[in-house]
Amino acid sequence: MFKHIVLTALLLLISACSSSPDWDYDKSVQFGNYKTFAWAPDAKLQASASDYQINELMEKRVRAAIAQTLSSQGIALVEQANADMLINYHASVESKIEADTLNTSYGVRWNYWGWGVQTHTTTREYDVGTLVIDVIDNASKQLVWRGAKEGRLRNKQTPEQREASINKTVGDILQNFPPKVQ
């Protein structure tokens, strides 16, 4: 049952509170030479046995968002043997704790010595999801670019809201692919 709850949370991964994407890449690679892509053989949201399960709906949304974003950049989806680069992706979920402390009252008592402060602390556990997209050079089989974005997961979204969230997150991650030369 817990895995199903986490699955639901992961489905909402992309609708998380916004964070800035993180990128890393090989500066020696000529990214302008990449015109085609294919899915890496192990491209799926569950990258290892320790990752959470994802349903096929989320898998389709992530693939569609990546394919659409790359296509809009003029990079075509082809068979693996003909691809310049391979795209891999995976997701993870991590539980975090948030604590808020509020001074609810304070003051001085006149009938005896002392100072009183009353505080109230509340804690909440929440899940943070991370989506990672990797670009692998098909000829060398080496990782040449990685982008990731994390955010706080939200519950109770419609399929349309989930799709919009995924599209935005994938777009945010891939906004720096190919990397901007500085």
Short mmCIF file of N, CA, C and O in Angstrom, two decimals, residues 6-115:
data_model
loop_
_atom_site.label_atom_id
_atom_site.label_comp_id
_atom_site.label_asym_id
_atom_site.label_seq_id
_atom_site.Cartn_x
_atom_site.Cartn_y
_atom_site.Cartn_z
N VAL A 6 3.32 6.16 -2.62
CA VAL A 6 4.52 6.77 -3.18
C VAL A 6 4.39 6.88 -4.69
O VAL A 6 4.79 7.87 -5.29
N LEU A 7 3.79 5.87 -5.32
CA LEU A 7 3.57 5.92 -6.76
C LEU A 7 2.72 7.13 -7.13
O LEU A 7 3.04 7.86 -8.05
N THR A 8 1.65 7.34 -6.37
CA THR A 8 0.81 8.50 -6.62
C THR A 8 1.61 9.77 -6.45
O THR A 8 1.52 10.70 -7.26
N ALA A 9 2.43 9.82 -5.41
CA ALA A 9 3.25 11.00 -5.19
C ALA A 9 4.23 11.19 -6.33
O ALA A 9 4.45 12.31 -6.80
N LEU A 10 4.82 10.10 -6.82
CA LEU A 10 5.76 10.22 -7.92
C LEU A 10 5.07 10.65 -9.19
O LEU A 10 5.63 11.39 -9.99
N LEU A 11 3.84 10.21 -9.36
CA LEU A 11 3.07 10.66 -10.52
C LEU A 11 2.94 12.17 -10.52
O LEU A 11 2.83 12.80 -11.56
N LEU A 12 2.96 12.71 -9.35
CA LEU A 12 2.82 14.16 -9.21
C LEU A 12 4.16 14.85 -9.11
O LEU A 12 4.25 16.04 -8.85
N LEU A 13 5.22 14.08 -9.34
CA LEU A 13 6.59 14.58 -9.29
C LEU A 13 6.76 15.88 -10.03
O LEU A 13 7.32 16.83 -9.54
N ILE A 14 6.29 15.92 -11.21
CA ILE A 14 6.55 17.04 -12.07
C ILE A 14 5.75 18.27 -11.67
O ILE A 14 6.09 19.39 -12.00
N SER A 15 4.69 18.06 -10.91
CA SER A 15 3.89 19.19 -10.48
C SER A 15 4.40 19.78 -9.17
O SER A 15 3.72 20.53 -8.52
N ALA A 16 5.57 19.43 -8.85
CA ALA A 16 6.15 19.83 -7.57
C ALA A 16 6.42 21.33 -7.53
O ALA A 16 6.42 22.01 -8.53
N CYS A 17 6.64 21.79 -6.32
CA CYS A 17 7.05 23.18 -6.17
C CYS A 17 8.26 23.42 -7.05
O CYS A 17 9.15 22.59 -7.16
N SER A 18 8.28 24.55 -7.63
CA SER A 18 9.29 24.83 -8.63
C SER A 18 10.68 24.96 -8.02
O SER A 18 10.87 25.57 -6.99
N SER A 19 11.62 24.36 -8.69
CA SER A 19 13.02 24.54 -8.35
C SER A 19 13.77 24.76 -9.66
O SER A 19 13.25 24.48 -10.72
N SER A 20 14.97 25.25 -9.55
CA SER A 20 15.76 25.48 -10.76
C SER A 20 16.37 24.16 -11.22
O SER A 20 16.87 23.40 -10.41
N PRO A 21 16.36 23.92 -12.52
CA PRO A 21 17.00 22.71 -13.02
C PRO A 21 18.51 22.79 -12.83
O PRO A 21 19.09 23.86 -12.71
N ASP A 22 19.13 21.62 -12.81
CA ASP A 22 20.57 21.52 -12.67
C ASP A 22 21.10 20.79 -13.90
O ASP A 22 20.49 19.81 -14.34
N TRP A 23 22.20 21.27 -14.47
CA TRP A 23 22.77 20.67 -15.68
C TRP A 23 24.24 20.42 -15.50
O TRP A 23 24.92 21.15 -14.78
N ASP A 24 24.72 19.42 -16.22
CA ASP A 24 26.15 19.16 -16.31
C ASP A 24 26.39 18.56 -17.69
O ASP A 24 25.53 17.85 -18.22
N TYR A 25 27.54 18.89 -18.28
CA TYR A 25 27.82 18.36 -19.61
C TYR A 25 29.31 18.36 -19.89
O TYR A 25 30.09 19.02 -19.21
N ASP A 26 29.67 17.59 -20.90
CA ASP A 26 31.05 17.47 -21.36
C ASP A 26 31.33 18.64 -22.29
O ASP A 26 30.75 18.73 -23.38
N LYS A 27 32.21 19.54 -21.89
CA LYS A 27 32.48 20.75 -22.67
C LYS A 27 33.20 20.46 -23.99
O LYS A 27 33.22 21.29 -24.88
N SER A 28 33.76 19.27 -24.14
CA SER A 28 34.48 18.94 -25.38
C SER A 28 33.56 18.42 -26.49
O SER A 28 34.00 18.26 -27.62
N VAL A 29 32.30 18.18 -26.18
CA VAL A 29 31.37 17.61 -27.15
C VAL A 29 30.78 18.71 -28.04
O VAL A 29 30.42 19.78 -27.57
N GLN A 30 30.67 18.41 -29.33
CA GLN A 30 30.02 19.32 -30.30
C GLN A 30 28.54 18.96 -30.36
O GLN A 30 28.13 18.13 -31.18
N PHE A 31 27.74 19.57 -29.53
CA PHE A 31 26.32 19.22 -29.45
C PHE A 31 25.55 19.57 -30.71
O PHE A 31 24.52 18.99 -30.98
N GLY A 32 26.06 20.49 -31.50
CA GLY A 32 25.42 20.85 -32.76
C GLY A 32 25.40 19.70 -33.76
O GLY A 32 24.62 19.72 -34.72
N ASN A 33 26.23 18.69 -33.55
CA ASN A 33 26.26 17.54 -34.45
C ASN A 33 25.14 16.55 -34.16
O ASN A 33 24.91 15.64 -34.95
N TYR A 34 24.44 16.70 -33.05
CA TYR A 34 23.36 15.78 -32.70
C TYR A 34 22.07 16.22 -33.39
O TYR A 34 21.50 17.25 -33.06
N LYS A 35 21.61 15.39 -34.31
CA LYS A 35 20.39 15.70 -35.07
C LYS A 35 19.31 14.65 -34.87
O LYS A 35 18.17 14.87 -35.24
N THR A 36 19.69 13.48 -34.32
CA THR A 36 18.72 12.40 -34.12
C THR A 36 18.92 11.79 -32.74
O THR A 36 20.00 11.85 -32.16
N PHE A 37 17.85 11.17 -32.23
CA PHE A 37 17.93 10.48 -30.95
C PHE A 37 17.08 9.23 -30.96
O PHE A 37 16.19 9.07 -31.79
N ALA A 38 17.40 8.35 -30.03
CA ALA A 38 16.61 7.15 -29.77
C ALA A 38 16.59 6.96 -28.26
O ALA A 38 17.38 7.56 -27.53
N TRP A 39 15.70 6.12 -27.81
CA TRP A 39 15.63 5.82 -26.38
C TRP A 39 16.72 4.83 -26.02
O TRP A 39 16.95 3.85 -26.72
N ALA A 40 17.40 5.09 -24.93
CA ALA A 40 18.39 4.14 -24.41
C ALA A 40 17.64 2.85 -24.05
O ALA A 40 16.47 2.89 -23.65
N PRO A 41 18.30 1.71 -24.19
CA PRO A 41 17.61 0.44 -23.91
C PRO A 41 17.01 0.36 -22.50
O PRO A 41 15.98 -0.25 -22.30
N ASP A 42 17.64 1.02 -21.54
CA ASP A 42 17.13 0.97 -20.16
C ASP A 42 16.39 2.25 -19.76
O ASP A 42 16.22 2.53 -18.58
N ALA A 43 15.92 3.02 -20.74
CA ALA A 43 15.21 4.26 -20.45
C ALA A 43 13.84 3.95 -19.86
O ALA A 43 12.97 3.42 -20.53
N LYS A 44 13.70 4.24 -18.61
CA LYS A 44 12.43 4.09 -17.92
C LYS A 44 12.55 4.80 -16.58
O LYS A 44 13.65 5.06 -16.10
N LEU A 45 11.43 5.12 -16.01
CA LEU A 45 11.45 5.86 -14.76
C LEU A 45 12.00 5.02 -13.62
O LEU A 45 12.58 5.54 -12.69
N GLN A 46 11.84 3.71 -13.68
CA GLN A 46 12.41 2.84 -12.66
C GLN A 46 13.78 2.40 -13.15
O GLN A 46 13.90 1.47 -13.92
N ALA A 47 14.83 3.07 -12.69
CA ALA A 47 16.18 2.79 -13.16
C ALA A 47 16.84 1.63 -12.42
O ALA A 47 17.74 1.01 -12.94
N SER A 48 16.40 1.34 -11.23
CA SER A 48 16.97 0.23 -10.47
C SER A 48 15.91 -0.34 -9.54
O SER A 48 14.85 0.25 -9.37
N ALA A 49 16.23 -1.45 -8.93
CA ALA A 49 15.26 -2.10 -8.05
C ALA A 49 14.90 -1.24 -6.84
O ALA A 49 13.85 -1.42 -6.25
N SER A 50 15.76 -0.30 -6.46
CA SER A 50 15.48 0.54 -5.31
C SER A 50 14.59 1.74 -5.64
O SER A 50 14.09 2.40 -4.74
N ASP A 51 14.40 2.03 -6.92
CA ASP A 51 13.53 3.14 -7.30
C ASP A 51 12.06 2.72 -7.20
O ASP A 51 11.72 1.55 -7.25
N TYR A 52 11.20 3.69 -7.12
CA TYR A 52 9.78 3.43 -7.00
C TYR A 52 9.18 3.07 -8.36
O TYR A 52 9.60 3.54 -9.39
N GLN A 53 8.12 2.28 -8.31
CA GLN A 53 7.42 1.89 -9.53
C GLN A 53 6.62 3.08 -10.06
O GLN A 53 6.08 3.87 -9.31
N ILE A 54 6.52 3.13 -11.37
CA ILE A 54 5.74 4.16 -12.06
C ILE A 54 4.78 3.44 -12.99
O ILE A 54 5.13 2.46 -13.60
N ASN A 55 3.59 3.98 -13.14
CA ASN A 55 2.67 3.32 -14.05
C ASN A 55 2.91 3.75 -15.49
O ASN A 55 3.68 4.67 -15.76
N GLU A 56 2.27 3.07 -16.39
CA GLU A 56 2.49 3.30 -17.81
C GLU A 56 2.03 4.68 -18.27
O GLU A 56 2.56 5.23 -19.23
N LEU A 57 1.06 5.25 -17.59
CA LEU A 57 0.58 6.58 -17.96
C LEU A 57 1.68 7.63 -17.76
O LEU A 57 1.91 8.48 -18.62
N MET A 58 2.36 7.56 -16.63
CA MET A 58 3.45 8.51 -16.37
C MET A 58 4.59 8.29 -17.35
O MET A 58 5.18 9.24 -17.86
N GLU A 59 4.88 7.03 -17.62
CA GLU A 59 5.95 6.70 -18.56
C GLU A 59 5.67 7.32 -19.93
O GLU A 59 6.54 7.93 -20.54
N LYS A 60 4.44 7.19 -20.40
CA LYS A 60 4.05 7.75 -21.70
C LYS A 60 4.15 9.27 -21.70
O LYS A 60 4.60 9.87 -22.67
N ARG A 61 3.74 9.89 -20.60
CA ARG A 61 3.79 11.35 -20.53
C ARG A 61 5.22 11.87 -20.57
O ARG A 61 5.52 12.85 -21.24
N VAL A 62 6.11 11.21 -19.83
CA VAL A 62 7.51 11.64 -19.81
C VAL A 62 8.13 11.48 -21.19
O VAL A 62 8.78 12.39 -21.71
N ARG A 63 7.93 10.33 -21.82
CA ARG A 63 8.49 10.09 -23.16
C ARG A 63 7.94 11.10 -24.17
O ARG A 63 8.68 11.64 -24.99
N ALA A 64 6.64 11.33 -24.12
CA ALA A 64 6.02 12.27 -25.07
C ALA A 64 6.59 13.68 -24.87
O ALA A 64 6.86 14.39 -25.85
N ALA A 65 6.77 14.10 -23.63
CA ALA A 65 7.30 15.44 -23.35
C ALA A 65 8.74 15.58 -23.84
O ALA A 65 9.11 16.60 -24.44
N ILE A 66 9.56 14.56 -23.62
CA ILE A 66 10.95 14.61 -24.08
C ILE A 66 10.99 14.63 -25.60
O ILE A 66 11.69 15.45 -26.21
N ALA A 67 10.23 13.74 -26.24
CA ALA A 67 10.22 13.66 -27.71
C ALA A 67 9.73 14.97 -28.32
O ALA A 67 10.30 15.46 -29.30
N GLN A 68 8.69 15.56 -27.75
CA GLN A 68 8.15 16.81 -28.29
C GLN A 68 9.14 17.95 -28.12
O GLN A 68 9.35 18.74 -29.04
N THR A 69 9.80 18.02 -26.97
CA THR A 69 10.77 19.10 -26.74
C THR A 69 11.96 18.98 -27.68
O THR A 69 12.39 19.97 -28.28
N LEU A 70 12.49 17.77 -27.84
CA LEU A 70 13.62 17.58 -28.76
C LEU A 70 13.20 17.82 -30.20
O LEU A 70 13.95 18.42 -30.98
N SER A 71 12.01 17.38 -30.56
CA SER A 71 11.51 17.60 -31.91
C SER A 71 11.39 19.09 -32.22
O SER A 71 11.70 19.53 -33.34
N SER A 72 10.96 19.86 -31.24
CA SER A 72 10.83 21.31 -31.44
C SER A 72 12.20 21.97 -31.65
O SER A 72 12.28 23.09 -32.16
N GLN A 73 13.27 21.26 -31.27
CA GLN A 73 14.63 21.75 -31.49
C GLN A 73 15.23 21.19 -32.77
O GLN A 73 16.41 21.37 -33.04
N GLY A 74 14.41 20.46 -33.53
CA GLY A 74 14.89 19.89 -34.79
C GLY A 74 15.63 18.58 -34.64
O GLY A 74 16.35 18.16 -35.55
N ILE A 75 15.47 17.92 -33.52
CA ILE A 75 16.14 16.63 -33.27
C ILE A 75 15.09 15.54 -33.43
O ILE A 75 14.10 15.51 -32.70
N ALA A 76 15.30 14.64 -34.38
CA ALA A 76 14.30 13.64 -34.75
C ALA A 76 14.50 12.32 -34.03
O ALA A 76 15.63 11.88 -33.80
N LEU A 77 13.39 11.67 -33.70
CA LEU A 77 13.40 10.33 -33.12
C LEU A 77 13.58 9.31 -34.23
O LEU A 77 12.83 9.32 -35.22
N VAL A 78 14.59 8.44 -34.10
CA VAL A 78 14.90 7.42 -35.11
C VAL A 78 15.18 6.10 -34.38
O VAL A 78 15.20 6.04 -33.16
N GLU A 79 15.44 5.06 -35.17
CA GLU A 79 15.83 3.77 -34.59
C GLU A 79 17.20 3.92 -33.92
O GLU A 79 18.03 4.71 -34.34
N GLN A 80 17.44 3.12 -32.89
CA GLN A 80 18.67 3.23 -32.11
C GLN A 80 19.94 3.12 -32.96
O GLN A 80 20.90 3.86 -32.75
N ALA A 81 19.96 2.25 -33.94
CA ALA A 81 21.16 2.06 -34.76
C ALA A 81 21.52 3.31 -35.56
O ALA A 81 22.69 3.52 -35.89
N ASN A 82 20.54 4.16 -35.85
CA ASN A 82 20.75 5.35 -36.67
C ASN A 82 20.85 6.64 -35.85
O ASN A 82 20.99 7.72 -36.42
N ALA A 83 20.74 6.55 -34.54
CA ALA A 83 20.68 7.74 -33.69
C ALA A 83 22.06 8.29 -33.37
O ALA A 83 23.02 7.55 -33.17
N ASP A 84 22.15 9.61 -33.31
CA ASP A 84 23.37 10.29 -32.87
C ASP A 84 23.52 10.19 -31.35
O ASP A 84 24.63 10.12 -30.82
N MET A 85 22.39 10.22 -30.66
CA MET A 85 22.41 10.20 -29.20
C MET A 85 21.28 9.33 -28.68
O MET A 85 20.27 9.12 -29.35
N LEU A 86 21.49 8.83 -27.47
CA LEU A 86 20.49 8.04 -26.77
C LEU A 86 19.98 8.86 -25.58
O LEU A 86 20.76 9.54 -24.92
N ILE A 87 18.69 8.76 -25.33
CA ILE A 87 18.08 9.47 -24.21
C ILE A 87 17.70 8.46 -23.14
O ILE A 87 17.01 7.48 -23.41
N ASN A 88 18.17 8.71 -21.95
CA ASN A 88 17.80 7.91 -20.79
C ASN A 88 17.16 8.85 -19.78
O ASN A 88 17.47 10.05 -19.75
N TYR A 89 16.30 8.33 -18.93
CA TYR A 89 15.67 9.15 -17.90
C TYR A 89 15.31 8.25 -16.73
O TYR A 89 15.12 7.04 -16.89
N HIS A 90 15.23 8.83 -15.57
CA HIS A 90 14.78 8.12 -14.39
C HIS A 90 14.32 9.12 -13.34
O HIS A 90 14.58 10.32 -13.46
N ALA A 91 13.61 8.61 -12.35
CA ALA A 91 13.08 9.47 -11.31
C ALA A 91 13.34 8.84 -9.95
O ALA A 91 13.53 7.62 -9.84
N SER A 92 13.37 9.68 -8.93
CA SER A 92 13.50 9.20 -7.57
C SER A 92 12.63 10.05 -6.66
O SER A 92 12.28 11.17 -6.99
N VAL A 93 12.29 9.48 -5.52
CA VAL A 93 11.49 10.17 -4.51
C VAL A 93 12.22 10.07 -3.18
O VAL A 93 12.73 9.01 -2.83
N GLU A 94 12.27 11.18 -2.48
CA GLU A 94 12.93 11.24 -1.18
C GLU A 94 11.99 11.92 -0.19
O GLU A 94 11.41 12.96 -0.50
N SER A 95 11.81 11.34 0.97
CA SER A 95 10.99 11.95 2.02
C SER A 95 11.82 12.95 2.79
O SER A 95 12.98 12.70 3.12
N LYS A 96 11.20 14.09 3.08
CA LYS A 96 11.87 15.13 3.86
C LYS A 96 10.92 15.58 4.97
O LYS A 96 9.72 15.36 4.90
N ILE A 97 11.49 16.24 5.95
CA ILE A 97 10.71 16.76 7.07
C ILE A 97 10.87 18.27 7.12
O ILE A 97 11.98 18.79 7.02
N GLU A 98 9.76 18.93 7.29
CA GLU A 98 9.74 20.39 7.40
C GLU A 98 9.23 20.73 8.80
O GLU A 98 8.24 20.16 9.26
N ALA A 99 9.90 21.63 9.47
CA ALA A 99 9.50 22.03 10.82
C ALA A 99 9.31 23.54 10.87
O ALA A 99 10.11 24.29 10.31
N ASP A 100 8.24 23.95 11.51
CA ASP A 100 7.95 25.37 11.72
C ASP A 100 7.78 25.59 13.22
O ASP A 100 7.05 24.86 13.89
N THR A 101 8.46 26.60 13.72
CA THR A 101 8.33 26.96 15.13
C THR A 101 7.73 28.35 15.21
O THR A 101 8.18 29.28 14.54
N LEU A 102 6.70 28.46 16.03
CA LEU A 102 5.98 29.71 16.17
C LEU A 102 5.93 30.09 17.64
O LEU A 102 5.57 29.28 18.49
N ASN A 103 6.34 31.31 17.94
CA ASN A 103 6.18 31.83 19.30
C ASN A 103 4.73 32.23 19.44
O ASN A 103 4.28 33.21 18.85
N THR A 104 3.98 31.47 20.24
CA THR A 104 2.55 31.72 20.35
C THR A 104 2.22 32.74 21.42
O THR A 104 1.19 33.38 21.35
N SER A 105 3.05 32.86 22.43
CA SER A 105 2.85 33.91 23.43
C SER A 105 4.15 34.07 24.22
O SER A 105 4.94 33.15 24.32
N TYR A 106 4.30 35.22 24.75
CA TYR A 106 5.45 35.47 25.62
C TYR A 106 5.12 36.67 26.49
O TYR A 106 4.21 37.45 26.19
N GLY A 107 5.79 36.78 27.56
CA GLY A 107 5.52 37.89 28.47
C GLY A 107 6.21 37.72 29.81
O GLY A 107 6.89 36.73 30.05
N VAL A 108 6.00 38.69 30.67
CA VAL A 108 6.58 38.69 32.01
C VAL A 108 5.44 38.54 33.01
O VAL A 108 4.40 39.18 32.89
N ARG A 109 5.63 37.68 33.97
CA ARG A 109 4.65 37.52 35.04
C ARG A 109 5.04 38.46 36.18
O ARG A 109 6.18 38.49 36.60
N TRP A 110 4.07 39.18 36.69
CA TRP A 110 4.37 40.14 37.76
C TRP A 110 4.25 39.54 39.15
O TRP A 110 4.82 40.04 40.09
N ASN A 111 3.54 38.43 39.27
CA ASN A 111 3.35 37.89 40.62
C ASN A 111 4.51 37.02 41.08
O ASN A 111 4.54 36.58 42.20
N TYR A 112 5.46 36.72 40.19
CA TYR A 112 6.69 36.03 40.56
C TYR A 112 7.74 36.34 39.52
O TYR A 112 7.46 36.89 38.47
N TRP A 113 8.98 36.02 39.85
CA TRP A 113 10.09 36.35 38.98
C TRP A 113 10.10 35.41 37.78
O TRP A 113 9.80 34.24 37.89
N GLY A 114 10.52 35.93 36.63
CA GLY A 114 10.72 35.06 35.48
C GLY A 114 10.17 35.64 34.18
O GLY A 114 9.47 36.66 34.17
N TRP A 115 10.51 34.99 33.14
CA TRP A 115 10.13 35.40 31.79
C TRP A 115 9.57 34.16 31.11
O TRP A 115 10.16 33.08 31.18
#
